[in-house]
Amino acid sequence: EAQVTQNPRYLITVTGKKLTVTCSQNMNHEYMSWYRQDPGLGLRQIYYSMNVEVTDKGDVPEGYKVSRKEKRNFPLILESPSPNQTSLYFCASSLSRTLSGDSPLHFGNGTRLTVT
Amino acid sequence: DAKTTQPNSMESNEEEPVHLPCNHSTISGTDYIHWYRQLPSQGPEYVIHGLTSNVNNRMASLAIAEDRKSSTLILHRATLRDAAVYYCILRDYTNAGKSTFGDGTTLTVKP
């Protein structure tokens, strides 16, 4: 089944303890992206990647890192999490031919992160 | 980035058509119009997208204004399972990297 898989679904951690949220897609998509969703603020883009080894900042990249060493995986890294990063996180992917926007986004089921 | 504007909420009766509007007055010629919906406790789900012409698929229809400054997502017969938050976004076909979501429209379907 074609899907975007995020792990874990739920994570509770403490301030300053490094964590990684994994995202994997099995559709051979070139494009991957991370979003956070907060009440009243909608979905905001954190980082995106147009292909392997190519990443760029979205609207809210501060406090986050990403890497794209292989096409299927796009982990989100919080080096020193803070309470304001408590949020619902979504990973998405799409098939991107020559930077085309004519490609639907496929989303994972989300990771609910709580930082105390 | 071009932005979209949608009503915060809409209501519909079950089995009636629903027209969800979206304004994108600053749309550029290279922007595709995408619609997604998000059910409770799930990630957003693709519904439909188009560039200039109206589009139909098994889920919905997309009507795009001639000047492309607005579009309407049409659910032909709303069901209780269509109750969700619907997002209209623009994706530039020359640079699809950034995808900006607005607050979306919360659709309530009454039995």
JSON list of C-alpha atoms in Angstrom, two decimals:
[
{"chain": "A", "resi": 1, "resn": "GLU", "atom": "CA", "xyz": [0.00, 0.00, 0.00]},
{"chain": "A", "resi": 2, "resn": "ALA", "atom": "CA", "xyz": [1.31, 3.45, -0.96]},
{"chain": "A", "resi": 3, "resn": "GLN", "atom": "CA", "xyz": [1.80, 5.44, 2.19]},
{"chain": "A", "resi": 4, "resn": "VAL", "atom": "CA", "xyz": [3.73, 7.93, 4.26]},
{"chain": "A", "resi": 5, "resn": "THR", "atom": "CA", "xyz": [4.70, 6.49, 7.63]},
{"chain": "A", "resi": 6, "resn": "GLN", "atom": "CA", "xyz": [5.62, 8.60, 10.63]},
{"chain": "A", "resi": 7, "resn": "ASN", "atom": "CA", "xyz": [6.98, 7.35, 13.92]},
{"chain": "A", "resi": 8, "resn": "PRO", "atom": "CA", "xyz": [6.24, 7.65, 16.71]},
{"chain": "A", "resi": 9, "resn": "ARG", "atom": "CA", "xyz": [2.56, 8.64, 16.73]},
{"chain": "A", "resi": 10, "resn": "TYR", "atom": "CA", "xyz": [2.85, 10.09, 20.23]},
{"chain": "A", "resi": 11, "resn": "LEU", "atom": "CA", "xyz": [5.91, 11.38, 22.03]},
{"chain": "A", "resi": 12, "resn": "ILE", "atom": "CA", "xyz": [6.32, 13.04, 25.40]},
{"chain": "A", "resi": 13, "resn": "THR", "atom": "CA", "xyz": [9.75, 14.40, 26.23]},
{"chain": "A", "resi": 14, "resn": "VAL", "atom": "CA", "xyz": [11.50, 16.96, 28.39]},
{"chain": "A", "resi": 15, "resn": "THR", "atom": "CA", "xyz": [13.09, 20.25, 27.46]},
{"chain": "A", "resi": 16, "resn": "GLY", "atom": "CA", "xyz": [16.52, 19.88, 25.92]},
{"chain": "A", "resi": 17, "resn": "LYS", "atom": "CA", "xyz": [16.46, 16.16, 25.21]},
{"chain": "A", "resi": 18, "resn": "LYS", "atom": "CA", "xyz": [17.27, 15.59, 21.54]},
{"chain": "A", "resi": 19, "resn": "LEU", "atom": "CA", "xyz": [14.69, 13.68, 19.57]},
{"chain": "A", "resi": 20, "resn": "THR", "atom": "CA", "xyz": [14.05, 12.51, 16.03]},
{"chain": "A", "resi": 21, "resn": "VAL", "atom": "CA", "xyz": [10.72, 11.95, 14.33]},
{"chain": "A", "resi": 22, "resn": "THR", "atom": "CA", "xyz": [11.03, 9.62, 11.37]},
{"chain": "A", "resi": 23, "resn": "CYS", "atom": "CA", "xyz": [9.18, 9.84, 8.09]},
{"chain": "A", "resi": 24, "resn": "SER", "atom": "CA", "xyz": [9.31, 7.27, 5.33]},
{"chain": "A", "resi": 25, "resn": "GLN", "atom": "CA", "xyz": [7.47, 6.97, 2.01]},
{"chain": "A", "resi": 26, "resn": "ASN", "atom": "CA", "xyz": [7.26, 3.98, -0.32]},
{"chain": "A", "resi": 27, "resn": "MET", "atom": "CA", "xyz": [6.13, 5.80, -3.48]},
{"chain": "A", "resi": 28, "resn": "ASN", "atom": "CA", "xyz": [9.55, 6.84, -4.82]},
{"chain": "A", "resi": 29, "resn": "HIS", "atom": "CA", "xyz": [8.56, 10.47, -4.37]},
{"chain": "A", "resi": 30, "resn": "GLU", "atom": "CA", "xyz": [11.20, 13.14, -4.88]},
{"chain": "A", "resi": 31, "resn": "TYR", "atom": "CA", "xyz": [9.52, 15.81, -2.74]},
{"chain": "A", "resi": 32, "resn": "MET", "atom": "CA", "xyz": [9.06, 15.58, 1.02]},
{"chain": "A", "resi": 33, "resn": "SER", "atom": "CA", "xyz": [8.04, 18.14, 3.60]},
{"chain": "A", "resi": 34, "resn": "TRP", "atom": "CA", "xyz": [7.36, 18.65, 7.30]},
{"chain": "A", "resi": 35, "resn": "TYR", "atom": "CA", "xyz": [4.50, 20.69, 8.77]},
{"chain": "A", "resi": 36, "resn": "ARG", "atom": "CA", "xyz": [3.37, 21.55, 12.25]},
{"chain": "A", "resi": 37, "resn": "GLN", "atom": "CA", "xyz": [-0.25, 22.13, 13.13]},
{"chain": "A", "resi": 38, "resn": "ASP", "atom": "CA", "xyz": [-1.32, 24.28, 16.05]},
{"chain": "A", "resi": 39, "resn": "PRO", "atom": "CA", "xyz": [-4.84, 25.40, 17.04]},
{"chain": "A", "resi": 40, "resn": "GLY", "atom": "CA", "xyz": [-5.74, 28.63, 15.28]},
{"chain": "A", "resi": 41, "resn": "LEU", "atom": "CA", "xyz": [-2.55, 28.64, 13.19]},
{"chain": "A", "resi": 42, "resn": "GLY", "atom": "CA", "xyz": [-3.33, 25.98, 10.62]},
{"chain": "A", "resi": 43, "resn": "LEU", "atom": "CA", "xyz": [-0.58, 23.95, 8.96]},
{"chain": "A", "resi": 44, "resn": "ARG", "atom": "CA", "xyz": [2.78, 25.68, 8.80]},
{"chain": "A", "resi": 45, "resn": "GLN", "atom": "CA", "xyz": [5.66, 24.35, 6.75]},
{"chain": "A", "resi": 46, "resn": "ILE", "atom": "CA", "xyz": [8.92, 23.68, 8.61]},
{"chain": "A", "resi": 47, "resn": "TYR", "atom": "CA", "xyz": [11.30, 22.29, 5.98]},
{"chain": "A", "resi": 48, "resn": "TYR", "atom": "CA", "xyz": [11.02, 20.68, 2.60]},
{"chain": "A", "resi": 49, "resn": "SER", "atom": "CA", "xyz": [13.23, 18.65, 0.31]},
{"chain": "A", "resi": 50, "resn": "MET", "atom": "CA", "xyz": [13.01, 18.60, -3.48]},
{"chain": "A", "resi": 51, "resn": "ASN", "atom": "CA", "xyz": [15.32, 15.56, -3.75]},
{"chain": "A", "resi": 52, "resn": "VAL", "atom": "CA", "xyz": [18.14, 13.67, -2.02]},
{"chain": "A", "resi": 53, "resn": "GLU", "atom": "CA", "xyz": [20.63, 16.02, -0.37]},
{"chain": "A", "resi": 54, "resn": "VAL", "atom": "CA", "xyz": [18.46, 19.05, -1.26]},
{"chain": "A", "resi": 55, "resn": "THR", "atom": "CA", "xyz": [16.61, 20.70, 1.62]},
{"chain": "A", "resi": 56, "resn": "ASP", "atom": "CA", "xyz": [15.22, 24.17, 2.19]},
{"chain": "A", "resi": 57, "resn": "LYS", "atom": "CA", "xyz": [13.50, 26.17, 4.89]},
{"chain": "A", "resi": 58, "resn": "GLY", "atom": "CA", "xyz": [9.77, 26.58, 5.08]},
{"chain": "A", "resi": 59, "resn": "ASP", "atom": "CA", "xyz": [7.97, 29.24, 7.08]},
{"chain": "A", "resi": 60, "resn": "VAL", "atom": "CA", "xyz": [8.93, 28.11, 10.60]},
{"chain": "A", "resi": 61, "resn": "PRO", "atom": "CA", "xyz": [12.34, 26.34, 10.50]},
{"chain": "A", "resi": 62, "resn": "GLU", "atom": "CA", "xyz": [13.78, 27.67, 13.78]},
{"chain": "A", "resi": 63, "resn": "GLY", "atom": "CA", "xyz": [14.65, 24.93, 16.25]},
{"chain": "A", "resi": 64, "resn": "TYR", "atom": "CA", "xyz": [14.45, 22.13, 13.70]},
{"chain": "A", "resi": 65, "resn": "LYS", "atom": "CA", "xyz": [16.86, 20.24, 11.47]},
{"chain": "A", "resi": 66, "resn": "VAL", "atom": "CA", "xyz": [16.25, 17.78, 8.65]},
{"chain": "A", "resi": 67, "resn": "SER", "atom": "CA", "xyz": [18.31, 15.52, 6.49]},
{"chain": "A", "resi": 68, "resn": "ARG", "atom": "CA", "xyz": [17.63, 13.72, 3.21]},
{"chain": "A", "resi": 69, "resn": "LYS", "atom": "CA", "xyz": [20.32, 11.10, 2.74]},
{"chain": "A", "resi": 70, "resn": "GLU", "atom": "CA", "xyz": [18.07, 8.75, 0.81]},
{"chain": "A", "resi": 71, "resn": "LYS", "atom": "CA", "xyz": [14.93, 9.31, -1.21]},
{"chain": "A", "resi": 72, "resn": "ARG", "atom": "CA", "xyz": [12.49, 7.42, 1.00]},
{"chain": "A", "resi": 73, "resn": "ASN", "atom": "CA", "xyz": [13.38, 8.97, 4.39]},
{"chain": "A", "resi": 74, "resn": "PHE", "atom": "CA", "xyz": [13.13, 12.52, 5.71]},
{"chain": "A", "resi": 75, "resn": "PRO", "atom": "CA", "xyz": [13.67, 12.66, 9.50]},
{"chain": "A", "resi": 76, "resn": "LEU", "atom": "CA", "xyz": [12.84, 15.74, 11.56]},
{"chain": "A", "resi": 77, "resn": "ILE", "atom": "CA", "xyz": [15.37, 16.46, 14.30]},
{"chain": "A", "resi": 78, "resn": "LEU", "atom": "CA", "xyz": [14.84, 18.61, 17.36]},
{"chain": "A", "resi": 79, "resn": "GLU", "atom": "CA", "xyz": [18.30, 19.11, 18.86]},
{"chain": "A", "resi": 80, "resn": "SER", "atom": "CA", "xyz": [17.06, 20.85, 22.00]},
{"chain": "A", "resi": 81, "resn": "PRO", "atom": "CA", "xyz": [13.27, 20.73, 22.19]},
{"chain": "A", "resi": 82, "resn": "SER", "atom": "CA", "xyz": [11.40, 23.47, 24.01]},
{"chain": "A", "resi": 83, "resn": "PRO", "atom": "CA", "xyz": [7.77, 23.63, 25.21]},
{"chain": "A", "resi": 84, "resn": "ASN", "atom": "CA", "xyz": [6.82, 25.93, 22.30]},
{"chain": "A", "resi": 85, "resn": "GLN", "atom": "CA", "xyz": [7.54, 23.00, 19.98]},
{"chain": "A", "resi": 86, "resn": "THR", "atom": "CA", "xyz": [4.67, 21.07, 21.48]},
{"chain": "A", "resi": 87, "resn": "SER", "atom": "CA", "xyz": [2.52, 20.46, 18.43]},
{"chain": "A", "resi": 88, "resn": "LEU", "atom": "CA", "xyz": [1.07, 18.00, 15.95]},
{"chain": "A", "resi": 89, "resn": "TYR", "atom": "CA", "xyz": [3.57, 17.25, 13.19]},
{"chain": "A", "resi": 90, "resn": "PHE", "atom": "CA", "xyz": [2.84, 15.97, 9.70]},
{"chain": "A", "resi": 91, "resn": "CYS", "atom": "CA", "xyz": [5.15, 14.66, 7.03]},
{"chain": "A", "resi": 92, "resn": "ALA", "atom": "CA", "xyz": [4.10, 14.80, 3.38]},
{"chain": "A", "resi": 93, "resn": "SER", "atom": "CA", "xyz": [5.48, 13.68, 0.04]},
{"chain": "A", "resi": 94, "resn": "SER", "atom": "CA", "xyz": [4.70, 14.16, -3.62]},
{"chain": "A", "resi": 95, "resn": "LEU", "atom": "CA", "xyz": [6.00, 13.03, -6.96]},
{"chain": "A", "resi": 96, "resn": "SER", "atom": "CA", "xyz": [7.80, 16.02, -8.34]},
{"chain": "A", "resi": 97, "resn": "ARG", "atom": "CA", "xyz": [8.71, 16.02, -11.98]},
{"chain": "A", "resi": 98, "resn": "THR", "atom": "CA", "xyz": [10.89, 19.02, -12.82]},
{"chain": "A", "resi": 99, "resn": "LEU", "atom": "CA", "xyz": [9.62, 21.06, -9.84]},
{"chain": "A", "resi": 100, "resn": "SER", "atom": "CA", "xyz": [6.00, 20.60, -10.92]},
{"chain": "A", "resi": 101, "resn": "GLY", "atom": "CA", "xyz": [3.16, 21.72, -8.61]},
{"chain": "A", "resi": 102, "resn": "ASP", "atom": "CA", "xyz": [0.93, 19.31, -10.53]},
{"chain": "A", "resi": 103, "resn": "SER", "atom": "CA", "xyz": [1.53, 16.62, -7.90]},
{"chain": "A", "resi": 104, "resn": "PRO", "atom": "CA", "xyz": [-0.81, 15.83, -5.01]},
{"chain": "A", "resi": 105, "resn": "LEU", "atom": "CA", "xyz": [0.64, 15.83, -1.51]},
{"chain": "A", "resi": 106, "resn": "HIS", "atom": "CA", "xyz": [0.38, 12.59, 0.47]},
{"chain": "A", "resi": 107, "resn": "PHE", "atom": "CA", "xyz": [0.38, 13.02, 4.24]},
{"chain": "A", "resi": 108, "resn": "GLY", "atom": "CA", "xyz": [1.28, 10.77, 7.11]},
{"chain": "A", "resi": 109, "resn": "ASN", "atom": "CA", "xyz": [-1.02, 10.32, 10.10]},
{"chain": "A", "resi": 110, "resn": "GLY", "atom": "CA", "xyz": [0.86, 12.70, 12.31]},
{"chain": "A", "resi": 111, "resn": "THR", "atom": "CA", "xyz": [3.06, 12.74, 15.40]},
{"chain": "A", "resi": 112, "resn": "ARG", "atom": "CA", "xyz": [1.77, 14.42, 18.51]},
{"chain": "A", "resi": 113, "resn": "LEU", "atom": "CA", "xyz": [4.73, 15.82, 20.42]},
{"chain": "A", "resi": 114, "resn": "THR", "atom": "CA", "xyz": [4.58, 17.17, 23.95]},
{"chain": "A", "resi": 115, "resn": "VAL", "atom": "CA", "xyz": [7.63, 18.90, 25.43]},
{"chain": "A", "resi": 116, "resn": "THR", "atom": "CA", "xyz": [7.48, 19.53, 29.17]},
{"chain": "B", "resi": 1, "resn": "ASP", "atom": "CA", "xyz": [3.67, 33.40, -1.78]},
{"chain": "B", "resi": 2, "resn": "ALA", "atom": "CA", "xyz": [0.11, 33.73, -2.99]},
{"chain": "B", "resi": 3, "resn": "LYS", "atom": "CA", "xyz": [-2.41, 33.23, -0.20]},
{"chain": "B", "resi": 4, "resn": "THR", "atom": "CA", "xyz": [-5.89, 31.77, -0.11]},
{"chain": "B", "resi": 5, "resn": "THR", "atom": "CA", "xyz": [-8.95, 32.90, 1.85]},
{"chain": "B", "resi": 6, "resn": "GLN", "atom": "CA", "xyz": [-11.75, 30.58, 2.91]},
{"chain": "B", "resi": 7, "resn": "PRO", "atom": "CA", "xyz": [-14.79, 30.93, 5.17]},
{"chain": "B", "resi": 8, "resn": "ASN", "atom": "CA", "xyz": [-14.14, 29.59, 8.66]},
{"chain": "B", "resi": 9, "resn": "SER", "atom": "CA", "xyz": [-17.14, 27.27, 8.67]},
{"chain": "B", "resi": 10, "resn": "MET", "atom": "CA", "xyz": [-20.05, 26.01, 6.59]},
{"chain": "B", "resi": 11, "resn": "GLU", "atom": "CA", "xyz": [-23.00, 23.75, 7.21]},
{"chain": "B", "resi": 12, "resn": "SER", "atom": "CA", "xyz": [-24.78, 21.37, 4.92]},
{"chain": "B", "resi": 13, "resn": "ASN", "atom": "CA", "xyz": [-27.55, 18.83, 5.10]},
{"chain": "B", "resi": 14, "resn": "GLU", "atom": "CA", "xyz": [-26.83, 15.23, 4.31]},
{"chain": "B", "resi": 15, "resn": "GLU", "atom": "CA", "xyz": [-27.33, 14.26, 0.64]},
{"chain": "B", "resi": 16, "resn": "GLU", "atom": "CA", "xyz": [-27.39, 17.87, -0.51]},
{"chain": "B", "resi": 17, "resn": "PRO", "atom": "CA", "xyz": [-24.66, 19.48, -2.65]},
{"chain": "B", "resi": 18, "resn": "VAL", "atom": "CA", "xyz": [-22.01, 21.58, -0.96]},
{"chain": "B", "resi": 19, "resn": "HIS", "atom": "CA", "xyz": [-20.09, 24.44, -2.55]},
{"chain": "B", "resi": 20, "resn": "LEU", "atom": "CA", "xyz": [-16.94, 25.41, -0.68]},
{"chain": "B", "resi": 21, "resn": "PRO", "atom": "CA", "xyz": [-15.43, 28.69, -1.91]},
{"chain": "B", "resi": 22, "resn": "CYS", "atom": "CA", "xyz": [-11.81, 29.81, -1.97]},
{"chain": "B", "resi": 23, "resn": "ASN", "atom": "CA", "xyz": [-10.42, 33.20, -2.94]},
{"chain": "B", "resi": 24, "resn": "HIS", "atom": "CA", "xyz": [-6.88, 33.49, -4.31]},
{"chain": "B", "resi": 25, "resn": "SER", "atom": "CA", "xyz": [-6.78, 36.95, -5.83]},
{"chain": "B", "resi": 26, "resn": "THR", "atom": "CA", "xyz": [-2.96, 37.07, -6.02]},
{"chain": "B", "resi": 27, "resn": "ILE", "atom": "CA", "xyz": [-2.65, 33.75, -7.85]},
{"chain": "B", "resi": 28, "resn": "SER", "atom": "CA", "xyz": [0.11, 33.60, -10.45]},
{"chain": "B", "resi": 29, "resn": "GLY", "atom": "CA", "xyz": [-0.07, 31.97, -13.83]},
{"chain": "B", "resi": 30, "resn": "THR", "atom": "CA", "xyz": [2.07, 29.07, -12.64]},
{"chain": "B", "resi": 31, "resn": "ASP", "atom": "CA", "xyz": [0.02, 28.19, -9.54]},
{"chain": "B", "resi": 32, "resn": "TYR", "atom": "CA", "xyz": [-2.02, 24.99, -9.40]},
{"chain": "B", "resi": 33, "resn": "ILE", "atom": "CA", "xyz": [-5.07, 25.09, -7.12]},
{"chain": "B", "resi": 34, "resn": "HIS", "atom": "CA", "xyz": [-5.15, 22.14, -4.72]},
{"chain": "B", "resi": 35, "resn": "TRP", "atom": "CA", "xyz": [-7.82, 21.03, -2.26]},
{"chain": "B", "resi": 36, "resn": "TYR", "atom": "CA", "xyz": [-7.27, 18.80, 0.74]},
{"chain": "B", "resi": 37, "resn": "ARG", "atom": "CA", "xyz": [-9.45, 17.73, 3.61]},
{"chain": "B", "resi": 38, "resn": "GLN", "atom": "CA", "xyz": [-8.59, 16.68, 7.13]},
{"chain": "B", "resi": 39, "resn": "LEU", "atom": "CA", "xyz": [-10.74, 14.34, 9.14]},
{"chain": "B", "resi": 40, "resn": "PRO", "atom": "CA", "xyz": [-10.41, 14.35, 12.94]},
{"chain": "B", "resi": 41, "resn": "SER", "atom": "CA", "xyz": [-7.19, 12.73, 14.17]},
{"chain": "B", "resi": 42, "resn": "GLN", "atom": "CA", "xyz": [-5.88, 12.17, 10.63]},
{"chain": "B", "resi": 43, "resn": "GLY", "atom": "CA", "xyz": [-3.46, 13.81, 8.25]},
{"chain": "B", "resi": 44, "resn": "PRO", "atom": "CA", "xyz": [-4.77, 15.93, 5.38]},
{"chain": "B", "resi": 45, "resn": "GLU", "atom": "CA", "xyz": [-6.07, 13.94, 2.42]},
{"chain": "B", "resi": 46, "resn": "TYR", "atom": "CA", "xyz": [-5.82, 15.01, -1.22]},
{"chain": "B", "resi": 47, "resn": "VAL", "atom": "CA", "xyz": [-9.18, 15.80, -2.84]},
{"chain": "B", "resi": 48, "resn": "ILE", "atom": "CA", "xyz": [-8.59, 17.41, -6.22]},
{"chain": "B", "resi": 49, "resn": "HIS", "atom": "CA", "xyz": [-6.45, 19.95, -8.08]},
{"chain": "B", "resi": 50, "resn": "GLY", "atom": "CA", "xyz": [-6.50, 21.96, -11.28]},
{"chain": "B", "resi": 51, "resn": "LEU", "atom": "CA", "xyz": [-4.85, 24.75, -13.20]},
{"chain": "B", "resi": 52, "resn": "THR", "atom": "CA", "xyz": [-7.39, 26.48, -15.45]},
{"chain": "B", "resi": 53, "resn": "SER", "atom": "CA", "xyz": [-10.14, 24.10, -16.50]},
{"chain": "B", "resi": 54, "resn": "ASN", "atom": "CA", "xyz": [-12.81, 22.60, -14.26]},
{"chain": "B", "resi": 55, "resn": "VAL", "atom": "CA", "xyz": [-11.92, 19.15, -12.96]},
{"chain": "B", "resi": 56, "resn": "ASN", "atom": "CA", "xyz": [-13.94, 16.16, -11.83]},
{"chain": "B", "resi": 57, "resn": "ASN", "atom": "CA", "xyz": [-12.94, 13.03, -9.94]},
{"chain": "B", "resi": 58, "resn": "ARG", "atom": "CA", "xyz": [-14.70, 10.40, -7.88]},
{"chain": "B", "resi": 59, "resn": "MET", "atom": "CA", "xyz": [-14.56, 12.55, -4.75]},
{"chain": "B", "resi": 60, "resn": "ALA", "atom": "CA", "xyz": [-15.53, 16.00, -5.96]},
{"chain": "B", "resi": 61, "resn": "SER", "atom": "CA", "xyz": [-15.54, 18.64, -8.68]},
{"chain": "B", "resi": 62, "resn": "LEU", "atom": "CA", "xyz": [-13.42, 21.75, -8.87]},
{"chain": "B", "resi": 63, "resn": "ALA", "atom": "CA", "xyz": [-14.80, 24.84, -10.57]},
{"chain": "B", "resi": 64, "resn": "ILE", "atom": "CA", "xyz": [-12.19, 27.49, -11.38]},
{"chain": "B", "resi": 65, "resn": "ALA", "atom": "CA", "xyz": [-13.21, 31.04, -12.21]},
{"chain": "B", "resi": 66, "resn": "GLU", "atom": "CA", "xyz": [-12.22, 32.33, -15.62]},
{"chain": "B", "resi": 67, "resn": "ASP", "atom": "CA", "xyz": [-9.81, 34.87, -14.09]},
{"chain": "B", "resi": 68, "resn": "ARG", "atom": "CA", "xyz": [-8.55, 32.13, -11.69]},
{"chain": "B", "resi": 69, "resn": "LYS", "atom": "CA", "xyz": [-8.92, 34.44, -8.70]},
{"chain": "B", "resi": 70, "resn": "SER", "atom": "CA", "xyz": [-11.37, 32.10, -7.04]},
{"chain": "B", "resi": 71, "resn": "SER", "atom": "CA", "xyz": [-12.39, 28.47, -7.09]},
{"chain": "B", "resi": 72, "resn": "THR", "atom": "CA", "xyz": [-15.14, 26.30, -5.66]},
{"chain": "B", "resi": 73, "resn": "LEU", "atom": "CA", "xyz": [-14.95, 22.74, -4.41]},
{"chain": "B", "resi": 74, "resn": "ILE", "atom": "CA", "xyz": [-18.22, 20.95, -5.07]},
{"chain": "B", "resi": 75, "resn": "LEU", "atom": "CA", "xyz": [-19.31, 17.88, -3.14]},
{"chain": "B", "resi": 76, "resn": "HIS", "atom": "CA", "xyz": [-22.28, 16.62, -5.11]},
{"chain": "B", "resi": 77, "resn": "ARG", "atom": "CA", "xyz": [-24.04, 14.77, -2.28]},
{"chain": "B", "resi": 78, "resn": "ALA", "atom": "CA", "xyz": [-22.68, 15.42, 1.18]},
{"chain": "B", "resi": 79, "resn": "THR", "atom": "CA", "xyz": [-22.48, 12.52, 3.58]},
{"chain": "B", "resi": 80, "resn": "LEU", "atom": "CA", "xyz": [-21.72, 12.50, 7.29]},
{"chain": "B", "resi": 81, "resn": "ARG", "atom": "CA", "xyz": [-18.25, 11.20, 6.38]},
{"chain": "B", "resi": 82, "resn": "ASP", "atom": "CA", "xyz": [-17.57, 14.42, 4.49]},
{"chain": "B", "resi": 83, "resn": "ALA", "atom": "CA", "xyz": [-17.53, 16.42, 7.73]},
{"chain": "B", "resi": 84, "resn": "ALA", "atom": "CA", "xyz": [-13.94, 17.70, 7.86]},
{"chain": "B", "resi": 85, "resn": "VAL", "atom": "CA", "xyz": [-11.72, 20.75, 7.54]},
{"chain": "B", "resi": 86, "resn": "TYR", "atom": "CA", "xyz": [-11.20, 21.61, 3.86]},
{"chain": "B", "resi": 87, "resn": "TYR", "atom": "CA", "xyz": [-8.05, 23.42, 2.76]},
{"chain": "B", "resi": 88, "resn": "CYS", "atom": "CA", "xyz": [-7.47, 25.24, -0.50]},
{"chain": "B", "resi": 89, "resn": "ILE", "atom": "CA", "xyz": [-3.77, 25.82, -1.29]},
{"chain": "B", "resi": 90, "resn": "LEU", "atom": "CA", "xyz": [-1.67, 26.94, -4.23]},
{"chain": "B", "resi": 91, "resn": "ARG", "atom": "CA", "xyz": [1.32, 25.00, -5.53]},
{"chain": "B", "resi": 92, "resn": "ASP", "atom": "CA", "xyz": [3.58, 26.70, -8.04]},
{"chain": "B", "resi": 93, "resn": "TYR", "atom": "CA", "xyz": [4.49, 24.34, -10.86]},
{"chain": "B", "resi": 94, "resn": "THR", "atom": "CA", "xyz": [7.83, 26.04, -11.33]},
{"chain": "B", "resi": 95, "resn": "ASN", "atom": "CA", "xyz": [8.72, 25.88, -7.63]},
{"chain": "B", "resi": 96, "resn": "ALA", "atom": "CA", "xyz": [6.51, 23.47, -5.72]},
{"chain": "B", "resi": 97, "resn": "GLY", "atom": "CA", "xyz": [8.71, 23.61, -2.63]},
{"chain": "B", "resi": 98, "resn": "LYS", "atom": "CA", "xyz": [6.70, 25.94, -0.47]},
{"chain": "B", "resi": 99, "resn": "SER", "atom": "CA", "xyz": [3.09, 24.99, 0.22]},
{"chain": "B", "resi": 100, "resn": "THR", "atom": "CA", "xyz": [1.19, 27.42, 2.40]},
{"chain": "B", "resi": 101, "resn": "PHE", "atom": "CA", "xyz": [-2.00, 26.22, 4.09]},
{"chain": "B", "resi": 102, "resn": "GLY", "atom": "CA", "xyz": [-4.58, 28.64, 5.45]},
{"chain": "B", "resi": 103, "resn": "ASP", "atom": "CA", "xyz": [-7.01, 27.89, 8.26]},
{"chain": "B", "resi": 104, "resn": "GLY", "atom": "CA", "xyz": [-9.42, 26.04, 6.03]},
{"chain": "B", "resi": 105, "resn": "THR", "atom": "CA", "xyz": [-13.21, 25.67, 6.19]},
{"chain": "B", "resi": 106, "resn": "THR", "atom": "CA", "xyz": [-14.79, 23.43, 8.80]},
{"chain": "B", "resi": 107, "resn": "LEU", "atom": "CA", "xyz": [-17.70, 21.65, 7.11]},
{"chain": "B", "resi": 108, "resn": "THR", "atom": "CA", "xyz": [-20.48, 20.35, 9.32]},
{"chain": "B", "resi": 109, "resn": "VAL", "atom": "CA", "xyz": [-22.94, 17.89, 7.75]},
{"chain": "B", "resi": 110, "resn": "LYS", "atom": "CA", "xyz": [-26.30, 17.55, 9.45]},
{"chain": "B", "resi": 111, "resn": "PRO", "atom": "CA", "xyz": [-28.29, 14.35, 9.16]}
]
